[in-house]
Amino acid sequence: MSKSYTSYGDKGFSKFLRSAFNRHLGYSESDFDKPIIGICNTYSEINRCHSHLKPIVEAVKRGVIMAGGTPLEFPTISLGEINISPTSMLYRNLASIDTEEMIRAQPMDGVVLLGGCDKVTPAQLMGAASANIPSIFLTGGPMMNGEYEGKTLGACSDCRFYWQEFRAGKIDEPKLMEINEALAPTAGHCMVMGSASTMAVCTEALGMMLPGAAAIPATHNKRLQLALETGKQIVETVKLGLKPSDIMTKNSFVNAIRLLMAVGGSTNAVIHLIAVAGRLGIKLPLALFDEISKTTPLLGNLRPSGAYQMEDFYRAGGASALLRELSPLLHLEERTVTGRTLGEEIKDANVPEAYRDIIRPLHEPLHDDGGIAVLTGNLAPNGAVIKTKAASPHLLKHKGRAIVFTSIQDMEERINAPDLEVNKEDILVLQNAGPIAAPGMPEAGMLPIPKKLLEQGVRDMVRISDARMSGTAFGTIILHVAPEAGVCGPIALVQTGDVIEIDVSTRGLHLHVTDDILEQRKKMWKPITISERGYTRLYQQHVLQAEEGCDFDFLLPKAKEKEEAVSNE
């Protein structure tokens, strides 16, 4: 407890007062001479994905004590994806600030980061990277599979699928509500390879989590066992003096991107990995993601890009087993929180033959390339992303007429209108849903198929926006178009009737409108209105664009701006 003293102008008095007040915690003086381990707990009843964290915290505490440390639990902001308005992404940076400042301000030698839901994992990693004391992450784990009439259900890929079928008139409301009851049957985060699961496996690849921690289901007894081991390990990590900056290196991020592509993970991870790396002065250009995707086979047969879910992935060996399959493509010398290298941690991992359809061998992949592609062109000069393996193959090269919605509200008001002039060859375009304009870049990128087309049997069409989409979503959807409409990026200038062409094979995204016409439209563009007060105003004034990770400009380490960009050599 001999650090981060409260300032009273007398350090001796600060120490004396701290000792007097901390006696209430039930520890002896000698206990505070041991490694002090903070447990950053994001438990919240409003965040249902974290509703089960209390026993996990207790298991972590037991592990800390067994290893000779003193555990002290503290709370930070909890971001529950489905209960946050307008979007949890608006508050990811706030949660990261909370995490960083509480680590920095309070007397601890090491910290266990306990989270799980989509934006909590990256927020905690961002905060820990900036605070840079010994840290280890532990996710609460994914839900167990849901089931309805013999069919395995996955939140929230099936939430979206069945809602679309309901809108199409294929199922009635009573059946929809029966399915609703089965979609999220246990504690934990979404059990498909959505954003939460993706960030969990990427964290394991980064070396910031114990091997196997990403895939164990939330309610499985092994998660409590691993929580205890995590508590033990953080004490050892403190003794080793290993900090996040020692573990999350340039090559560690390359490993995480490899795994992202190999599991067909969420496009959200592109933004989050860029943001976490940025806190350490490491640049991850979009071109790097695309280069790695082209040279990484898709091995994880996981929804929404494949057929299985996290419970199945766990039985197949989880991230460690898949990383071992990827070994020839990885930087195996990178250190992890245990002090051992990634190669040492995964050398004994294997995939049982009974589960070989879930994790494919390197020489027999589902696809020869990864799950995400980066597009550029005059519509997205700074890039856009598409989850290719969750898209319709026949739409990956397409030319169509733009049907433009100027905001999320405009889309909600008109998308189901009977008089909306739209056909299945058209391209739906959503503007002003980016970081600044929305604000917060909501997961609105999976634009609903117009009701009139759903009734005609259409289930996919090209959709383009400066928004994000859930990692559980699917379809031929181009996201993160940058610069966004809110700063007068080219997407702001698209009008209904314009022709747009996409070609994923050449990574092209082109608006067939002359530069002269675009320049004329630009002169007519009106800036968005910035919020008058509070955190939202701060966010809109300082948030970076999607290709820069949507972090705040003032949170990046200025002293490291000249560090060379990551290479994939």
XYZ file of C-alpha atoms in Angstrom:
569
model
C 0.000 0.000 0.000
C 3.063 2.245 -0.314
C 2.044 3.983 -3.535
C -0.524 6.439 -4.876
C -0.857 8.261 -1.549
C -3.744 10.663 -1.049
C -2.336 14.186 -1.058
C -2.688 15.975 2.267
C 0.606 17.819 2.072
C 2.173 15.370 4.550
C 3.100 11.913 3.202
C 3.621 10.499 6.685
C 0.113 11.549 7.714
C -1.299 10.057 4.477
C 0.290 6.706 5.340
C -0.913 6.882 8.956
C -4.483 7.705 7.906
C -4.546 4.984 5.255
C -3.452 2.401 7.829
C -6.160 3.470 10.299
C -9.012 3.389 7.823
C -7.976 0.189 6.036
C -8.131 -1.810 9.267
C -11.868 -1.958 8.602
C -11.163 -4.289 5.645
C -10.107 -7.035 8.059
C -6.516 -7.373 6.916
C -3.468 -7.160 9.153
C -0.621 -4.705 8.585
C 1.521 -7.502 7.116
C -1.146 -8.243 4.484
C -0.563 -4.807 2.996
C 3.120 -5.594 2.572
C 2.141 -8.313 0.075
C 1.432 -7.621 -3.611
C -1.809 -5.622 -3.722
C -4.000 -6.922 -6.545
C -6.898 -4.833 -7.752
C -9.849 -6.683 -9.252
C -11.559 -4.395 -11.745
C -15.131 -5.680 -11.534
C -17.715 -4.604 -14.117
C -20.591 -6.492 -12.515
C -23.973 -4.906 -13.192
C -27.541 -6.155 -13.163
C -28.281 -3.817 -16.070
C -25.479 -5.527 -17.994
C -26.991 -9.006 -18.096
C -23.833 -10.417 -19.726
C -22.014 -9.682 -16.438
C -24.742 -10.828 -14.038
C -22.709 -13.899 -13.019
C -19.407 -12.192 -12.157
C -19.740 -12.293 -8.338
C -18.634 -15.938 -7.880
C -15.903 -15.394 -10.476
C -14.579 -12.477 -8.431
C -14.520 -14.638 -5.319
C -12.578 -17.328 -7.182
C -10.046 -14.735 -8.365
C -9.655 -13.510 -4.774
C -8.970 -17.050 -3.543
C -6.292 -17.439 -6.194
C -4.638 -14.149 -5.247
C -4.545 -15.117 -1.560
C -3.226 -18.611 -2.356
C -0.363 -17.045 -4.310
C 0.553 -14.690 -1.468
C -1.185 -11.506 -2.582
C -3.903 -9.295 -1.119
C -6.979 -8.807 -3.371
C -9.023 -5.603 -3.346
C -12.082 -5.437 -5.584
C -13.171 -2.147 -7.141
C -15.920 -1.203 -9.634
C -15.787 0.598 -12.951
C -18.316 1.444 -15.646
C -20.195 -1.555 -17.078
C -21.451 -1.383 -20.665
C -24.303 -3.769 -21.410
C -24.784 -3.779 -25.168
C -28.560 -4.181 -25.301
C -29.424 -1.768 -22.470
C -27.264 1.224 -23.453
C -28.719 4.143 -25.445
C -27.936 5.180 -28.116
C -25.010 2.713 -28.349
C -22.400 1.270 -26.007
C -19.661 2.374 -28.417
C -20.347 5.978 -27.396
C -19.153 5.054 -23.903
C -16.247 2.702 -24.666
C -13.732 5.541 -24.350
C -15.337 6.722 -21.109
C -15.037 3.201 -19.685
C -11.397 3.098 -20.752
C -10.727 6.389 -18.964
C -12.460 5.069 -15.845
C -10.325 1.907 -15.961
C -7.062 3.770 -16.533
C -7.625 6.400 -13.873
C -8.797 3.978 -11.194
C -5.749 1.782 -11.816
C -3.470 4.793 -11.729
C -5.078 6.502 -8.736
C -5.423 3.555 -6.369
C -2.633 1.671 -4.560
C -2.222 -1.596 -6.451
C 0.715 -3.564 -7.816
C -1.265 -5.503 -10.390
C -4.814 -5.722 -11.694
C -7.252 -8.382 -12.901
C -9.587 -6.983 -15.551
C -12.942 -8.732 -15.373
C -15.411 -8.142 -18.178
C -16.945 -9.735 -21.234
C -19.631 -7.764 -23.069
C -18.672 -6.234 -26.426
C -17.136 -2.857 -25.516
C -15.935 -3.746 -22.019
C -13.008 -5.894 -23.165
C -11.449 -3.280 -25.459
C -12.154 -0.498 -22.949
C -10.337 -2.387 -20.195
C -7.416 -3.267 -22.467
C -7.134 0.372 -23.553
C -7.150 1.574 -19.945
C -4.662 -1.064 -18.830
C -2.342 -0.259 -21.729
C -2.282 3.408 -20.719
C -1.878 2.731 -16.973
C 0.749 0.075 -17.803
C 1.041 -1.870 -14.553
C 0.997 -5.718 -14.508
C -2.454 -6.722 -15.766
C -4.362 -9.819 -16.795
C -7.782 -10.100 -18.433
C -10.507 -12.601 -17.582
C -13.734 -12.752 -19.541
C -16.995 -13.879 -17.974
C -17.412 -16.311 -20.882
C -20.071 -17.029 -23.518
C -23.589 -18.315 -22.947
C -24.456 -21.954 -23.504
C -26.323 -22.748 -26.711
C -30.021 -22.023 -26.987
C -32.450 -24.475 -28.568
C -35.886 -24.323 -30.139
C -37.694 -27.317 -31.644
C -34.447 -29.195 -32.144
C -32.586 -26.268 -33.699
C -29.558 -24.743 -31.992
C -30.025 -21.022 -31.405
C -27.326 -18.400 -31.086
C -27.688 -14.899 -29.717
C -27.826 -12.770 -31.498
C -27.442 -14.139 -35.026
C -30.786 -15.883 -34.619
C -32.305 -12.778 -33.013
C -31.676 -11.053 -36.327
C -32.633 -14.017 -38.515
C -35.994 -14.657 -36.877
C -36.859 -10.973 -36.572
C -36.302 -10.686 -40.311
C -38.522 -13.738 -40.912
C -41.188 -12.180 -38.683
C -41.048 -8.945 -40.706
C -41.359 -11.038 -43.857
C -44.515 -12.664 -42.506
C -42.963 -16.142 -42.371
C -43.522 -16.631 -38.638
C -46.217 -15.216 -36.368
C -45.818 -13.306 -33.111
C -46.562 -16.239 -30.732
C -43.810 -18.312 -32.349
C -41.483 -15.302 -32.328
C -41.944 -14.943 -28.573
C -41.333 -18.661 -28.004
C -38.040 -18.267 -29.839
C -37.334 -15.118 -27.833
C -37.469 -17.154 -24.619
C -34.798 -19.561 -25.915
C -32.330 -17.140 -27.482
C -30.250 -16.214 -24.414
C -30.717 -19.107 -21.950
C -27.809 -18.605 -19.521
C -25.463 -16.002 -18.103
C -22.621 -14.845 -20.326
C -22.080 -12.934 -23.537
C -23.264 -13.920 -27.032
C -22.328 -17.514 -27.890
C -21.570 -16.948 -31.569
C -18.338 -15.404 -32.874
C -19.730 -11.910 -32.369
C -17.830 -8.931 -30.997
C -17.573 -10.246 -27.422
C -16.262 -13.676 -28.416
C -13.982 -12.141 -31.028
C -12.382 -9.749 -28.558
C -11.980 -12.607 -26.076
C -10.043 -14.805 -28.528
C -8.010 -11.820 -29.718
C -7.086 -11.047 -26.096
C -5.881 -14.612 -25.680
C -3.794 -14.266 -28.854
C -2.351 -11.007 -27.520
C -1.069 -12.898 -24.490
C -3.134 -10.903 -21.982
C -5.248 -13.869 -20.854
C -4.503 -17.374 -19.629
C -4.666 -20.055 -22.349
C -8.162 -21.455 -22.774
C -9.926 -18.572 -21.034
C -11.697 -17.189 -24.100
C -14.000 -20.093 -24.929
C -15.014 -21.726 -21.629
C -18.795 -21.203 -21.264
C -19.881 -18.758 -18.568
C -21.655 -21.393 -16.476
C -19.066 -24.175 -16.809
C -17.200 -25.147 -13.637
C -13.883 -24.756 -15.466
C -14.459 -21.015 -15.657
C -14.301 -20.786 -11.866
C -11.175 -22.959 -11.886
C -9.601 -20.654 -14.440
C -10.624 -17.620 -12.380
C -8.704 -19.064 -9.444
C -5.672 -19.680 -11.673
C -5.948 -16.124 -12.974
C -5.775 -14.850 -9.393
C -2.643 -16.918 -8.808
C -1.087 -15.800 -12.065
C -1.442 -12.057 -11.544
C 0.657 -12.318 -8.367
C 3.364 -14.088 -10.370
C 3.051 -11.560 -13.185
C 3.667 -8.783 -10.659
C 6.762 -10.602 -9.381
C 7.990 -10.952 -12.986
C 7.393 -7.235 -13.525
C 5.551 -7.882 -16.795
C 3.502 -4.896 -17.968
C 1.008 -4.637 -20.849
C 3.629 -2.827 -22.939
C 5.905 -5.877 -22.564
C 3.198 -8.238 -23.782
C 1.131 -6.283 -26.328
C 3.888 -5.684 -28.870
C 3.747 -5.051 -32.587
C 3.994 -8.756 -33.339
C 1.418 -9.679 -30.685
C -1.122 -7.537 -32.499
C -0.213 -9.271 -35.764
C -0.961 -12.589 -34.015
C -4.318 -11.248 -32.824
C -5.225 -10.073 -36.324
C -4.280 -13.512 -37.699
C -6.657 -15.151 -35.252
C -9.373 -12.588 -36.019
C -9.227 -13.572 -39.679
C -8.971 -17.304 -38.981
C -12.165 -17.369 -36.881
C -14.193 -15.091 -39.171
C -14.483 -12.631 -36.304
C -16.329 -9.362 -35.879
C -15.525 -6.265 -37.930
C -15.742 -4.367 -34.632
C -12.427 -5.949 -33.643
C -10.693 -3.941 -36.371
C -11.619 -0.693 -34.611
C -10.887 -2.054 -31.130
C -7.474 -3.537 -31.927
C -6.425 -0.272 -33.589
C -7.538 1.605 -30.456
C -5.731 -0.694 -27.987
C -2.543 -0.605 -30.076
C -2.801 3.171 -30.345
C -2.558 3.506 -26.560
C 0.883 1.874 -26.824
C 2.027 4.030 -29.726
C 1.602 1.168 -32.221
C -0.057 1.921 -35.543
C -2.234 -0.718 -37.222
C -3.162 0.575 -40.684
C -6.194 -0.938 -42.394
C -3.888 -2.173 -45.152
C -2.248 -4.481 -42.606
C -5.607 -6.097 -41.763
C -6.277 -6.666 -45.449
C -2.807 -8.073 -46.102
C -3.113 -10.504 -43.198
C -6.615 -11.535 -44.262
C -5.376 -12.416 -47.751
C -2.738 -14.746 -46.308
C -4.733 -16.298 -43.439
C -7.007 -19.310 -44.069
C -10.390 -19.437 -42.360
C -10.139 -22.373 -39.945
C -12.884 -21.676 -37.401
C -16.262 -22.963 -38.578
C -18.127 -20.533 -36.356
C -21.322 -18.538 -36.735
C -22.191 -16.206 -38.325
C -19.482 -17.101 -40.887
C -19.770 -20.848 -40.212
C -21.943 -23.474 -38.542
C -20.939 -23.829 -34.868
C -20.939 -21.765 -31.667
C -18.628 -21.031 -28.716
C -19.731 -24.034 -26.659
C -18.651 -26.235 -29.560
C -15.460 -24.212 -30.056
C -14.575 -24.846 -26.402
C -14.936 -28.610 -26.847
C -12.732 -28.434 -29.948
C -9.897 -26.861 -27.971
C -10.766 -23.169 -28.230
C -8.409 -20.394 -29.208
C -5.290 -22.250 -28.066
C -5.996 -25.160 -30.412
C -6.730 -22.857 -33.319
C -3.577 -20.835 -32.603
C -1.557 -24.030 -32.751
C -3.029 -24.783 -36.174
C -1.910 -21.292 -37.209
C 1.574 -21.750 -35.718
C 3.509 -21.481 -39.013
C 1.969 -18.021 -39.528
C 2.452 -16.669 -35.998
C 5.133 -14.858 -34.027
C 5.525 -17.611 -31.444
C 8.298 -15.853 -29.513
C 5.969 -13.200 -28.072
C 5.644 -13.247 -24.273
C 2.357 -13.731 -22.454
C 1.158 -12.830 -18.943
C 2.688 -16.065 -17.649
C 6.162 -14.998 -18.743
C 6.220 -17.894 -21.186
C 6.038 -17.396 -24.937
C 2.919 -17.921 -27.014
C 4.617 -20.894 -28.643
C 5.266 -22.494 -25.263
C 1.664 -21.917 -24.164
C 0.057 -23.570 -27.193
C 2.534 -26.381 -27.940
C 0.367 -29.036 -26.252
C -2.989 -27.762 -27.532
C -4.837 -30.044 -29.921
C -8.154 -30.567 -31.662
C -9.884 -33.886 -30.877
C -10.735 -35.675 -34.129
C -14.439 -35.690 -33.196
C -14.421 -31.877 -33.452
C -12.344 -31.467 -36.615
C -15.248 -29.843 -38.435
C -15.187 -26.988 -35.914
C -11.468 -26.185 -36.135
C -10.045 -27.177 -39.502
C -6.395 -28.112 -40.138
C -4.224 -25.465 -41.754
C -4.006 -27.527 -44.951
C -7.802 -28.122 -45.124
C -9.384 -24.721 -44.378
C -12.960 -23.667 -44.904
C -11.602 -20.892 -47.134
C -8.123 -19.985 -48.290
C -8.393 -16.416 -47.011
C -9.715 -14.654 -43.916
C -13.110 -13.309 -42.991
C -12.658 -9.549 -43.471
C -11.670 -7.413 -46.454
C -10.777 -3.727 -46.593
C -12.199 -1.716 -49.508
C -11.047 1.648 -50.811
C -12.084 3.977 -53.603
C -13.580 7.382 -54.153
C -16.495 6.498 -51.839
C -14.148 5.489 -48.995
C -10.761 7.173 -49.453
C -9.655 6.130 -45.961
C -11.146 2.665 -46.168
C -14.196 0.560 -45.371
C -14.602 -3.036 -44.224
C -16.771 -6.003 -45.182
C -17.148 -9.400 -43.513
C -16.826 -11.407 -46.692
C -17.601 -14.854 -45.293
C -20.935 -13.660 -43.870
C -21.899 -12.072 -47.222
C -23.674 -13.468 -50.294
C -20.994 -14.530 -52.825
C -23.010 -13.304 -55.813
C -23.103 -9.771 -54.366
C -19.361 -9.400 -53.769
C -19.115 -7.906 -57.248
C -22.101 -5.684 -57.882
C -23.215 -2.426 -59.448
C -26.465 -0.813 -58.419
C -28.496 2.308 -57.852
C -28.131 4.006 -54.476
C -31.171 4.354 -52.224
C -30.047 6.907 -49.642
C -31.165 7.404 -46.058
C -29.780 10.577 -44.492
C -29.897 9.336 -40.891
C -30.933 6.377 -38.760
C -34.226 8.130 -38.042
C -34.845 8.686 -41.756
C -34.176 4.990 -42.382
C -36.525 3.862 -39.624
C -39.294 6.095 -40.959
C -39.045 5.066 -44.628
C -37.550 1.567 -44.873
C -40.921 -0.212 -44.695
C -42.949 2.350 -46.629
C -45.005 0.690 -49.387
C -44.142 3.552 -51.753
C -40.364 3.244 -51.272
C -38.961 2.860 -54.782
C -36.473 0.029 -54.355
C -35.575 -3.312 -55.931
C -33.202 -6.105 -54.972
C -30.443 -4.834 -57.282
C -30.323 -1.461 -55.535
C -27.745 -0.551 -52.890
C -29.001 0.837 -49.581
C -26.850 3.698 -48.255
C -27.051 5.054 -44.704
C -25.441 8.424 -43.955
C -24.626 10.209 -40.681
C -24.277 7.071 -38.583
C -20.552 7.455 -37.928
C -18.574 8.338 -34.791
C -19.317 12.076 -34.765
C -22.662 12.380 -36.524
C -24.678 9.592 -34.865
C -22.934 10.051 -32.329
C -21.017 6.951 -31.278
C -21.151 4.920 -34.514
C -24.102 2.640 -33.636
C -24.491 -0.936 -34.873
C -27.016 0.158 -37.491
C -24.981 -1.034 -40.474
C -27.142 -4.114 -41.015
C -29.843 -1.978 -42.609
C -33.184 -3.813 -42.621
C -34.253 -5.254 -45.950
C -37.282 -3.188 -47.031
C -40.459 -5.000 -46.043
C -41.762 -5.062 -49.605
C -38.629 -6.921 -50.729
C -38.721 -9.337 -47.791
C -42.232 -10.289 -48.839
C -40.847 -11.005 -52.314
C -38.293 -13.436 -50.871
C -35.242 -11.137 -50.836
C -32.950 -11.893 -47.877
C -29.799 -9.956 -48.757
C -28.745 -6.914 -50.730
C -25.719 -4.632 -50.679
C -25.782 -2.130 -47.823
C -23.229 0.638 -47.228
C -22.818 2.975 -44.258
C -20.412 4.810 -41.988
C -21.910 2.806 -39.095
C -20.806 -0.467 -37.488
C -22.680 -3.748 -37.268
C -22.832 -6.373 -34.576
C -20.392 -9.225 -34.919
C -23.437 -11.477 -34.739
C -24.882 -9.918 -37.909
C -24.643 -11.172 -41.485
C -25.198 -10.055 -45.056
C -23.374 -8.161 -47.798
C -22.684 -5.118 -45.701
C -19.956 -2.510 -46.139
C -19.150 -0.673 -42.936
C -16.922 1.962 -41.321
C -16.847 4.061 -44.504
C -14.264 6.760 -43.827
C -14.241 9.651 -43.657
C -17.789 9.596 -42.297
C -20.657 11.740 -43.543
C -20.457 13.857 -40.386
C -17.161 15.365 -41.544
C -18.271 15.590 -45.188
C -16.657 12.388 -46.343
C -17.727 11.331 -49.856
C -20.533 9.169 -48.420
C -22.227 12.434 -47.349
C -22.485 13.435 -51.024
C -24.236 10.315 -52.334
C -27.767 10.888 -53.613
C -30.555 8.463 -54.467
C -30.122 7.355 -58.064
C -26.309 7.501 -58.088
C -24.577 4.349 -59.286
C -22.228 2.561 -56.892
C -19.943 -0.320 -57.810
C -18.259 -2.768 -55.457
C -15.692 -5.419 -56.320
C -14.314 -7.216 -53.296
C -11.794 -9.159 -55.400
C -10.078 -5.886 -56.364
C -10.982 -4.214 -53.046
C -12.829 -1.478 -54.920
C -15.694 0.759 -53.758
C -16.558 3.359 -56.369
C -19.211 6.040 -56.723
C -19.908 6.739 -60.404
C -20.310 10.494 -60.059
C -17.844 12.982 -61.532
C -15.511 14.989 -59.337
C -17.099 18.216 -60.571
C -20.566 17.147 -59.439
C -19.238 15.969 -56.092
C -17.521 19.315 -55.621
C -20.793 21.126 -56.307
C -22.601 18.923 -53.782
C -19.884 19.548 -51.223
C -20.569 23.279 -51.370
C -24.196 22.564 -50.411
C -23.257 20.327 -47.449
C -24.244 21.569 -43.991
C -22.202 20.679 -40.889
C -23.900 18.587 -38.231
C -24.982 20.082 -34.923
C -22.648 19.271 -32.020
C -24.218 18.474 -28.641
C -24.388 21.484 -26.344
C -22.947 19.928 -23.190
C -21.632 16.932 -21.342
C -19.767 13.822 -22.355
C -21.411 13.637 -25.791
C -20.004 17.061 -26.668
C -16.552 15.952 -25.523
C -16.910 12.801 -27.608
C -17.912 14.612 -30.787
C -15.117 17.143 -30.426
C -12.329 14.640 -29.852
C -13.220 11.234 -31.313
C -11.050 9.936 -34.152
C -12.365 8.282 -37.289
C -12.949 4.535 -37.696
C -9.609 3.782 -39.368
C -7.902 5.360 -36.345
C -9.825 3.288 -33.780
C -12.423 5.872 -32.664
C -10.324 6.697 -29.604
C -10.019 10.243 -28.273
C -7.188 12.237 -29.804
C -5.963 13.358 -26.365
C -5.578 9.780 -25.087
C -2.857 8.775 -27.534
C 0.774 8.836 -26.325
C 2.253 11.892 -28.028
C 5.819 10.826 -27.294
C 5.430 7.734 -29.461
C 3.866 9.283 -32.539
C 7.006 8.615 -34.587
C 7.120 4.890 -33.837
C 7.108 3.056 -37.136
C 3.958 1.302 -38.232
C 3.531 -2.417 -37.705
C 4.771 -4.611 -40.523
C 3.758 -8.164 -41.242
C 7.303 -9.354 -41.843
